[in-house]
PDB file of N, CA, C and O in Angstrom:
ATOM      1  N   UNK A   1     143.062 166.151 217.701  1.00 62.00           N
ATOM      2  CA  UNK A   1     143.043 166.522 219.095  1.00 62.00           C
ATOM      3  C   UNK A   1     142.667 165.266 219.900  1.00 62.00           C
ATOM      4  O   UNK A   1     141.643 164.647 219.609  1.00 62.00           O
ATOM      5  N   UNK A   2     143.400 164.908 220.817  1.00 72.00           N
ATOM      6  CA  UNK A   2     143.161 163.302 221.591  1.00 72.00           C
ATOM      7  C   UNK A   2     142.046 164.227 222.848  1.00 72.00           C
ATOM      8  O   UNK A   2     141.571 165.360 222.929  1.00 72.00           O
ATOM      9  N   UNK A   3     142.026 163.349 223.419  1.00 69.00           N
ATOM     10  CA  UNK A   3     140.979 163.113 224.565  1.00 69.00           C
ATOM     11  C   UNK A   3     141.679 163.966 225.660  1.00 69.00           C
ATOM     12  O   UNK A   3     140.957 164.389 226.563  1.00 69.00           O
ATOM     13  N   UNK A   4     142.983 164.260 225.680  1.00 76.00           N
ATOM     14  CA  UNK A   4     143.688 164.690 226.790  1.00 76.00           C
ATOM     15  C   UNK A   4     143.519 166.054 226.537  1.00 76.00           C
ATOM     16  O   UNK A   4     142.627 166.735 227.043  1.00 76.00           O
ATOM     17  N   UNK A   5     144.310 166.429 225.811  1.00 81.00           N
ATOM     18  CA  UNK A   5     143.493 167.821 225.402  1.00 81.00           C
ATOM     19  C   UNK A   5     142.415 168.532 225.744  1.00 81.00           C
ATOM     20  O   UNK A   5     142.099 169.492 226.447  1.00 81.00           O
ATOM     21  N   UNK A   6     141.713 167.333 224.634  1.00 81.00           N
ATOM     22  CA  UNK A   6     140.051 168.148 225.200  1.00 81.00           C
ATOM     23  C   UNK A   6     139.477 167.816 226.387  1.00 81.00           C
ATOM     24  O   UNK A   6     138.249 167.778 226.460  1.00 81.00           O
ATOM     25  N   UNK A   7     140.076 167.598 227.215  1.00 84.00           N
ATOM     26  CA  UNK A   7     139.174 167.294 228.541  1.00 84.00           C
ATOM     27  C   UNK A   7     140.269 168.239 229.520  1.00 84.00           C
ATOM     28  O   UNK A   7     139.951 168.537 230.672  1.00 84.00           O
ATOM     29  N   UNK A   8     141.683 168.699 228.873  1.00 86.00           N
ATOM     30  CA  UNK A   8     142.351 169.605 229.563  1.00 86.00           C
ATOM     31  C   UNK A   8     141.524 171.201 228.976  1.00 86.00           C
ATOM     32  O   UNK A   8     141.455 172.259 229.602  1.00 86.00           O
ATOM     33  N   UNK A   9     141.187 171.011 228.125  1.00 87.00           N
ATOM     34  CA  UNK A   9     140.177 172.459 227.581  1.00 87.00           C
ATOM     35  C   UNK A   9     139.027 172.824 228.305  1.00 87.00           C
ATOM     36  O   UNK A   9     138.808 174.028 228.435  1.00 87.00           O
ATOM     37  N   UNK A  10     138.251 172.009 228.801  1.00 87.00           N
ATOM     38  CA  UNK A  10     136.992 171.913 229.505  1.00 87.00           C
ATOM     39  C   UNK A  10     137.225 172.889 230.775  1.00 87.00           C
ATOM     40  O   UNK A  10     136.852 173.984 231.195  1.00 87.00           O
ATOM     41  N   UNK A  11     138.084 171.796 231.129  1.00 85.00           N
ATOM     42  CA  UNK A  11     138.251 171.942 232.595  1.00 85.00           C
ATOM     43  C   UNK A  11     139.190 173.544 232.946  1.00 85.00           C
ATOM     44  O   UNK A  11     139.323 174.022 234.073  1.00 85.00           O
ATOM     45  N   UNK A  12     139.819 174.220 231.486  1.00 86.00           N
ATOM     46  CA  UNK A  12     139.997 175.528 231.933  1.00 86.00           C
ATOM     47  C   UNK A  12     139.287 176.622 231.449  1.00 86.00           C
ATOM     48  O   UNK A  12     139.613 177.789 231.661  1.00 86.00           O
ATOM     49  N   UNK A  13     137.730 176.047 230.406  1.00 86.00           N
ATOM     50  CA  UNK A  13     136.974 176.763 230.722  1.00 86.00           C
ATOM     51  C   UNK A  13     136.345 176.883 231.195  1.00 86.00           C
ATOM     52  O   UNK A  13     135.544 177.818 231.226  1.00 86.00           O
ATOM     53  N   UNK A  14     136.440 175.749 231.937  1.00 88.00           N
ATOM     54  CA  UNK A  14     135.048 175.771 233.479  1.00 88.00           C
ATOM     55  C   UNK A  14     135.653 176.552 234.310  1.00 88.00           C
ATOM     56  O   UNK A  14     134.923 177.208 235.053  1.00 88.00           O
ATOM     57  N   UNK A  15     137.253 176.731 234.448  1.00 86.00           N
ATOM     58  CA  UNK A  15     137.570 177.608 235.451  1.00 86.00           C
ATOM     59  C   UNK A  15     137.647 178.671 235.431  1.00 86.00           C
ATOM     60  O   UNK A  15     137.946 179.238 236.482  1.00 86.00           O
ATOM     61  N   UNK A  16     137.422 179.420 234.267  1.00 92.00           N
ATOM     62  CA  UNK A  16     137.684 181.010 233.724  1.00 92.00           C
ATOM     63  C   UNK A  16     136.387 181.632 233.882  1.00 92.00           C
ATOM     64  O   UNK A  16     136.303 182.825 234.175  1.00 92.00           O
ATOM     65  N   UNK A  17     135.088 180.698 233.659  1.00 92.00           N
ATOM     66  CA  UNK A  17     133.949 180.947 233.839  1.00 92.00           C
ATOM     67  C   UNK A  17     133.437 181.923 234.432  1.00 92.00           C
ATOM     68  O   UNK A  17     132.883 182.970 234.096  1.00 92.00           O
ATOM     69  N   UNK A  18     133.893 181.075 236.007  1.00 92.00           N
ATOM     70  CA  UNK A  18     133.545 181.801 237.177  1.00 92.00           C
ATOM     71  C   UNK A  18     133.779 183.046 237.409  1.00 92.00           C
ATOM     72  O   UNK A  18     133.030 183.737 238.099  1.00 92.00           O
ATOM     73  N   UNK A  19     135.036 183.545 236.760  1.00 93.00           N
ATOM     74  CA  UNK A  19     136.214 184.731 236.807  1.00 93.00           C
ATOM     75  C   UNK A  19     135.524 185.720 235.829  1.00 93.00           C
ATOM     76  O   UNK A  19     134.952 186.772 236.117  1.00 93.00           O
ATOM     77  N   UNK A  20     135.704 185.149 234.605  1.00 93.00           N
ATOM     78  CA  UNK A  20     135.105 185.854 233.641  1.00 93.00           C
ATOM     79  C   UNK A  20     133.554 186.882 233.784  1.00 93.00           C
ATOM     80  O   UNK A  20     133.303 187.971 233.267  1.00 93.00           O
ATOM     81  N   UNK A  21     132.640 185.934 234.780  1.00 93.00           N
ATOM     82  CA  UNK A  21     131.065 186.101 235.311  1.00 93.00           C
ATOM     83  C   UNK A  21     131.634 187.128 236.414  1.00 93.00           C
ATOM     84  O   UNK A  21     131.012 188.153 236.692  1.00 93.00           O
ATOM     85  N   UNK A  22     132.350 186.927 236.771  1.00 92.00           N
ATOM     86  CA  UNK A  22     132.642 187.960 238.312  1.00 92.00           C
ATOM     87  C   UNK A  22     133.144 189.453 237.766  1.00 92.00           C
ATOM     88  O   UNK A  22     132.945 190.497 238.386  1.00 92.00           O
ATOM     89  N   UNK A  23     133.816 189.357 236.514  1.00 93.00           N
ATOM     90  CA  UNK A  23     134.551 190.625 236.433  1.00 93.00           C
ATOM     91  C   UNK A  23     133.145 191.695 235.379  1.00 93.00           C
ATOM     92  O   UNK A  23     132.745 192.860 235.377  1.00 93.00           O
ATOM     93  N   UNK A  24     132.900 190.675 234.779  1.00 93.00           N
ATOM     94  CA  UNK A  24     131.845 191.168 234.231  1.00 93.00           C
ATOM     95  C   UNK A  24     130.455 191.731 234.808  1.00 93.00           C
ATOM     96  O   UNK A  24     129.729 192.614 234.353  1.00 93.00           O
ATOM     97  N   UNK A  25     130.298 190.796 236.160  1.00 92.00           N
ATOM     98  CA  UNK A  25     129.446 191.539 237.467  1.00 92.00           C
ATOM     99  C   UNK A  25     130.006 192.844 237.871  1.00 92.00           C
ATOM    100  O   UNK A  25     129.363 193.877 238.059  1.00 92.00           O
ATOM    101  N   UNK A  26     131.507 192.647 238.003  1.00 92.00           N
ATOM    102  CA  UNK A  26     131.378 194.150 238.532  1.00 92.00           C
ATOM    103  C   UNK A  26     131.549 195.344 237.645  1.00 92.00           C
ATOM    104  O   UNK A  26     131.623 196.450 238.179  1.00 92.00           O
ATOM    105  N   UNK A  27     131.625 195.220 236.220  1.00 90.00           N
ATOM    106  CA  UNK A  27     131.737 196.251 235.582  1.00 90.00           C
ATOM    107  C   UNK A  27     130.107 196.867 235.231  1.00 90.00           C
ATOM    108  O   UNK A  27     129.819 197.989 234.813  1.00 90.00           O
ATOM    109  N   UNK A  28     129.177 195.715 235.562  1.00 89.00           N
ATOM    110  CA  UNK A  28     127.767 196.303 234.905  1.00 89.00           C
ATOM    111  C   UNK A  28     127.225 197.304 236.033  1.00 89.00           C
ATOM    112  O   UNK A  28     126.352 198.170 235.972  1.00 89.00           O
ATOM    113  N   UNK A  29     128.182 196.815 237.256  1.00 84.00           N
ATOM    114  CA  UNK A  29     127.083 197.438 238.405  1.00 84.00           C
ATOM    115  C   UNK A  29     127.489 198.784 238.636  1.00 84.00           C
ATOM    116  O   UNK A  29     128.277 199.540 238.067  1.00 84.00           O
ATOM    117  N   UNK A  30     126.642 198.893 239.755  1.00 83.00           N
ATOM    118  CA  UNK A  30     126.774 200.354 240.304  1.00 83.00           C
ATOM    119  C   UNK A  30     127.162 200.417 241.569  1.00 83.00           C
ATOM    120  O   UNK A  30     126.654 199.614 242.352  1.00 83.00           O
ATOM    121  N   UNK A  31     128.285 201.517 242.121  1.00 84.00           N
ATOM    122  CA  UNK A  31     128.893 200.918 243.495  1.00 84.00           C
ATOM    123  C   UNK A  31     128.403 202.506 244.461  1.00 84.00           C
ATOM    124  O   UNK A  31     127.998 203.566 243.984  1.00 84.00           O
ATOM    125  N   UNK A  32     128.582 202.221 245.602  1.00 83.00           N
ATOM    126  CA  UNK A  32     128.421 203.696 246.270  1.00 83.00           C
ATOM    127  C   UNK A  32     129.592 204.428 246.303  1.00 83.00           C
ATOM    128  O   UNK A  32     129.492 205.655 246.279  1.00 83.00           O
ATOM    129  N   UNK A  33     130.910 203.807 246.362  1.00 80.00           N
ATOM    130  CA  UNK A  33     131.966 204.943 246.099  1.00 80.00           C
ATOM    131  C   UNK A  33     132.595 204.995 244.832  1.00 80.00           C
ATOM    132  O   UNK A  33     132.509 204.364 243.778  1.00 80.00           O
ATOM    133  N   UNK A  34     133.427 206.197 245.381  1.00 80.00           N
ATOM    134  CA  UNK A  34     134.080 206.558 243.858  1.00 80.00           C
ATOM    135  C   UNK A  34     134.772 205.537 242.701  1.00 80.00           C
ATOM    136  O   UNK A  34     134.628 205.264 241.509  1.00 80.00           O
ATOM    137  N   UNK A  35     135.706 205.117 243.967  1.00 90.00           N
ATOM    138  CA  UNK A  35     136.672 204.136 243.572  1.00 90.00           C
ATOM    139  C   UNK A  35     136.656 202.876 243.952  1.00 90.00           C
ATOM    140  O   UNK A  35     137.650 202.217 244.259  1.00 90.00           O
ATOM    141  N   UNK A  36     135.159 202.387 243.938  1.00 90.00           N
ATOM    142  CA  UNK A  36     134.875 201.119 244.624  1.00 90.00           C
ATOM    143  C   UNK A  36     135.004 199.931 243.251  1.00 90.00           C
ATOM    144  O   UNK A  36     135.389 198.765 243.329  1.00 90.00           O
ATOM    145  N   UNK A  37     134.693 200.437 242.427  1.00 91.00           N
ATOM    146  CA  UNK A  37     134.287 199.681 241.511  1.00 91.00           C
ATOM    147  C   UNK A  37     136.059 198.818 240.843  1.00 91.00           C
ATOM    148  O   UNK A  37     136.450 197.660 240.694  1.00 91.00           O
ATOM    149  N   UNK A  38     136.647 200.209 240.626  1.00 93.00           N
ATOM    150  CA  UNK A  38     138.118 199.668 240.132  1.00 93.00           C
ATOM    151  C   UNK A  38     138.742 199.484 241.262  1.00 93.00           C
ATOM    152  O   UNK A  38     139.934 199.319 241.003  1.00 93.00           O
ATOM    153  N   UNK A  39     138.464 199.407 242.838  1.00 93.00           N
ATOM    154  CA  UNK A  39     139.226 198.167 243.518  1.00 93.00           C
ATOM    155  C   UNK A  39     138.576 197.130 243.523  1.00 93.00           C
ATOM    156  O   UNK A  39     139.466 196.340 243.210  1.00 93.00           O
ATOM    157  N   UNK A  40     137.449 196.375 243.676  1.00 93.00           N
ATOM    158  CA  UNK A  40     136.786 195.292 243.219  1.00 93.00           C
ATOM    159  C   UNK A  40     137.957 194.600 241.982  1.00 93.00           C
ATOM    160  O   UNK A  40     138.855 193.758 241.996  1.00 93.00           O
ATOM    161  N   UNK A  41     137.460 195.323 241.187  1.00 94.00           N
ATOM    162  CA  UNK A  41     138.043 194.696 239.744  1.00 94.00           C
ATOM    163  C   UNK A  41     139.672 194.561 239.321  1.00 94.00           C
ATOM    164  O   UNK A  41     140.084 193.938 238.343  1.00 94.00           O
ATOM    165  N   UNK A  42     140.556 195.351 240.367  1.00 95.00           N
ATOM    166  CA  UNK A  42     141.762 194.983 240.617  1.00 95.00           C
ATOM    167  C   UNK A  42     141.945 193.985 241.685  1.00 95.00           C
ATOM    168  O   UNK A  42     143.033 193.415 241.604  1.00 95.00           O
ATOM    169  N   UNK A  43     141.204 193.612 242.653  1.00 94.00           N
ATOM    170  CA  UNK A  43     141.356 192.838 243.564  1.00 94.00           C
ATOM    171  C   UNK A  43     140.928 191.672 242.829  1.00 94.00           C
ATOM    172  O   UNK A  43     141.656 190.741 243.172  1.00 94.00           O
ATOM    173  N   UNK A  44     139.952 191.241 241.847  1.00 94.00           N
ATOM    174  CA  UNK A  44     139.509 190.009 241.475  1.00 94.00           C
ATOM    175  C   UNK A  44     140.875 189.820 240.178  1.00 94.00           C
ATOM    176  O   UNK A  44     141.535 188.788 240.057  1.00 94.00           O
ATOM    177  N   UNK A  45     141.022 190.846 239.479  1.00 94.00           N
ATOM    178  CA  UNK A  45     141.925 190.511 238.523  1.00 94.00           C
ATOM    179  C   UNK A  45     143.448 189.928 239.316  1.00 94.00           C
ATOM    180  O   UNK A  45     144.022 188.881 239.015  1.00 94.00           O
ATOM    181  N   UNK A  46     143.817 190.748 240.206  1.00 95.00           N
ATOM    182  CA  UNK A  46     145.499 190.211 240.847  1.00 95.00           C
ATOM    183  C   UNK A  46     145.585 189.025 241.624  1.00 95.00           C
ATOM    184  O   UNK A  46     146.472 188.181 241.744  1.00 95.00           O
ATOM    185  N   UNK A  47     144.033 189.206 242.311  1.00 93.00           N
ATOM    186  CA  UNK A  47     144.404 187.226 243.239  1.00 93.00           C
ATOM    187  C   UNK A  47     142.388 187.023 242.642  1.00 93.00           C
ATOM    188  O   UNK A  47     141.402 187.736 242.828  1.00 93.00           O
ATOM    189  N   UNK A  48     142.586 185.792 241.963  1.00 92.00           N
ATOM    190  CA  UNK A  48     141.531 185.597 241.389  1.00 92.00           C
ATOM    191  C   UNK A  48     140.496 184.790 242.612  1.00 92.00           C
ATOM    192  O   UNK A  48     139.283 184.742 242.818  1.00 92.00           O
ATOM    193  N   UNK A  49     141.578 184.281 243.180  1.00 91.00           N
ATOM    194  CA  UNK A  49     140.295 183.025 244.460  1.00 91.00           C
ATOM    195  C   UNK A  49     140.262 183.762 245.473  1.00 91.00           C
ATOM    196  O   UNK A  49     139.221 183.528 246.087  1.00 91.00           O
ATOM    197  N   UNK A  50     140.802 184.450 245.910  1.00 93.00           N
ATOM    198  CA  UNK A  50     140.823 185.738 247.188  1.00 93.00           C
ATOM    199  C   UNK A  50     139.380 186.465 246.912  1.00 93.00           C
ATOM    200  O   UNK A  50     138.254 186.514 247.405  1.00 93.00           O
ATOM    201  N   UNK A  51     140.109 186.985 245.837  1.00 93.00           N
ATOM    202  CA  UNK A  51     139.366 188.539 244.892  1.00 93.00           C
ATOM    203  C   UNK A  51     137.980 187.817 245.050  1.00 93.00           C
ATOM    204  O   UNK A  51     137.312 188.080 246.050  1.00 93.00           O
ATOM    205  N   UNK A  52     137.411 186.737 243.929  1.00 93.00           N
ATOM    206  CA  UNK A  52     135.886 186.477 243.806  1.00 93.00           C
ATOM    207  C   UNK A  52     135.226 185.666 245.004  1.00 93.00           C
ATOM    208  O   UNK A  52     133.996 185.708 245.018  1.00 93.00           O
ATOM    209  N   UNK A  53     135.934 184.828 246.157  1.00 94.00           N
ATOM    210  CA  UNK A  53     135.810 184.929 247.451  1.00 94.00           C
ATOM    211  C   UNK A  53     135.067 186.509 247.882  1.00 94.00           C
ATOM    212  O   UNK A  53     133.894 186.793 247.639  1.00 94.00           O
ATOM    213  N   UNK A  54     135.999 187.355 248.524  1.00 93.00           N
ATOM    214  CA  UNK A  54     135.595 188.784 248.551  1.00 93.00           C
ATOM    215  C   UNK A  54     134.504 189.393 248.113  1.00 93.00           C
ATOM    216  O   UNK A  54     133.614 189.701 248.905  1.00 93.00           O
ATOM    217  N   UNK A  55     134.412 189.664 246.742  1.00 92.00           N
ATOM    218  CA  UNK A  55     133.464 189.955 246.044  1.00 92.00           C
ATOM    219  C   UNK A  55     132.224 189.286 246.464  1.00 92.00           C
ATOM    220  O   UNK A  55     131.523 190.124 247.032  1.00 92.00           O
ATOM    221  N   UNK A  56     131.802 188.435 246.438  1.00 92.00           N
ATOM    222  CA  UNK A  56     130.694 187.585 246.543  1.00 92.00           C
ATOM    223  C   UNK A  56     130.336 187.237 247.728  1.00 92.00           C
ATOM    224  O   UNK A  56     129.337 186.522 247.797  1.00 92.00           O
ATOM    225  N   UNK A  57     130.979 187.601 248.909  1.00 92.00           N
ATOM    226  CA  UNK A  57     130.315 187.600 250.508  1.00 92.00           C
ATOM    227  C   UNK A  57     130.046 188.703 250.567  1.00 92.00           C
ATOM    228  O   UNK A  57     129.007 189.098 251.095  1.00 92.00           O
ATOM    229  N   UNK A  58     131.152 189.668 249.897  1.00 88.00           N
ATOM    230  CA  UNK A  58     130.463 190.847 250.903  1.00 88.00           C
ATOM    231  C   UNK A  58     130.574 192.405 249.435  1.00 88.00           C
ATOM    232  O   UNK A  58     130.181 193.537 249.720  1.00 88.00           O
ATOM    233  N   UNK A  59     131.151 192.065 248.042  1.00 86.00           N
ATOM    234  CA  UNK A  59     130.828 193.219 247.537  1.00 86.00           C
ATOM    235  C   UNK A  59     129.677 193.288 246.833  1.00 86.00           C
ATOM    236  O   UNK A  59     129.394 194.144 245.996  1.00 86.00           O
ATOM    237  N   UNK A  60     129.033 192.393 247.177  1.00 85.00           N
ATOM    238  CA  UNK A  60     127.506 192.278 245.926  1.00 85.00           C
ATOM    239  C   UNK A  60     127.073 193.192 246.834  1.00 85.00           C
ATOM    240  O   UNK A  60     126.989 194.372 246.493  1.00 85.00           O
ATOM    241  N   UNK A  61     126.568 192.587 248.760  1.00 84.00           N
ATOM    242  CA  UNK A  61     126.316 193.841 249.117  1.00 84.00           C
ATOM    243  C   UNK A  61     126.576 194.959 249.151  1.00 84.00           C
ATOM    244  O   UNK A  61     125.628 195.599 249.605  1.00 84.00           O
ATOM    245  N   UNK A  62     127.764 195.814 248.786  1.00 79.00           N
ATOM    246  CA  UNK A  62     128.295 196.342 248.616  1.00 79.00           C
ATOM    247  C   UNK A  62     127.515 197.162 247.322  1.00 79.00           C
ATOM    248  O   UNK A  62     126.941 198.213 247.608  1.00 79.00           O
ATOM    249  N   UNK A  63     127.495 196.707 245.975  1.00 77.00           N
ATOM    250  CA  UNK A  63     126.680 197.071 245.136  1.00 77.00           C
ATOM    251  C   UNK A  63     125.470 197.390 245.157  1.00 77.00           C
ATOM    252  O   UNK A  63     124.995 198.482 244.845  1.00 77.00           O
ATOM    253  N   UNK A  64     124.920 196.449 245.528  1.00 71.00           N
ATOM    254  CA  UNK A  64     123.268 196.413 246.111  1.00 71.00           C
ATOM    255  C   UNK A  64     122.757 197.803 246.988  1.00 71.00           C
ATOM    256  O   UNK A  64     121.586 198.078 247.251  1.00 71.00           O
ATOM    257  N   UNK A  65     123.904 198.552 247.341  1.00 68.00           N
ATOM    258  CA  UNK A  65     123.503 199.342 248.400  1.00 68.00           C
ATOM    259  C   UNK A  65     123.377 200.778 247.823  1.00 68.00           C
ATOM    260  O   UNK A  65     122.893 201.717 248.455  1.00 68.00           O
ATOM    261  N   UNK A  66     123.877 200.856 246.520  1.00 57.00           N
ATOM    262  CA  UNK A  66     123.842 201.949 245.298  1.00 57.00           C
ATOM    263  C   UNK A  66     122.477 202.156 244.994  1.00 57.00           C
ATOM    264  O   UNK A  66     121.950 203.258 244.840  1.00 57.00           O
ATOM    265  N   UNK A  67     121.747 200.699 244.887  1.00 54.00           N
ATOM    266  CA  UNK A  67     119.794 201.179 243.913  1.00 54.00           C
ATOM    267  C   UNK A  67     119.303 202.051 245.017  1.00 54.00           C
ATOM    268  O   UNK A  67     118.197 202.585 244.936  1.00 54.00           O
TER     269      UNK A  67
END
């Protein structure tokens, strides 16, 4: 494996990271509506920089408002 490779590997698991941490945020939580949770998690899955944009201004509050 040369150097190109592995520094092309890094850099797309640094980017899945973020995605990966987000989808996994919203499956642990708890939302106030019914169907809040699986639009979250279709909105982050179909446009990923939109979706976890979204999520993270305004559906954490969103979650938060369930405890």
């Amino acid at each position: 494996m040369d150097f190109s490779t592995l520094h092309w590997s890094w850099l797309a698991a640094l980017a899945l990271l973020p995605w990966l941490y987000t989808l996994w945020h919203i499956r642990r939580g708890e939302f106030p509506g019914r169907w809040e949770r699986r639009r979250w998690l279709q909105t982050v899955i179909c446009l990923p920089g939109i979706g976890m944009w979204q999520y993270w201004t305004s559906g954490v509050h969103r979650r938060n408002l369930s405890h």
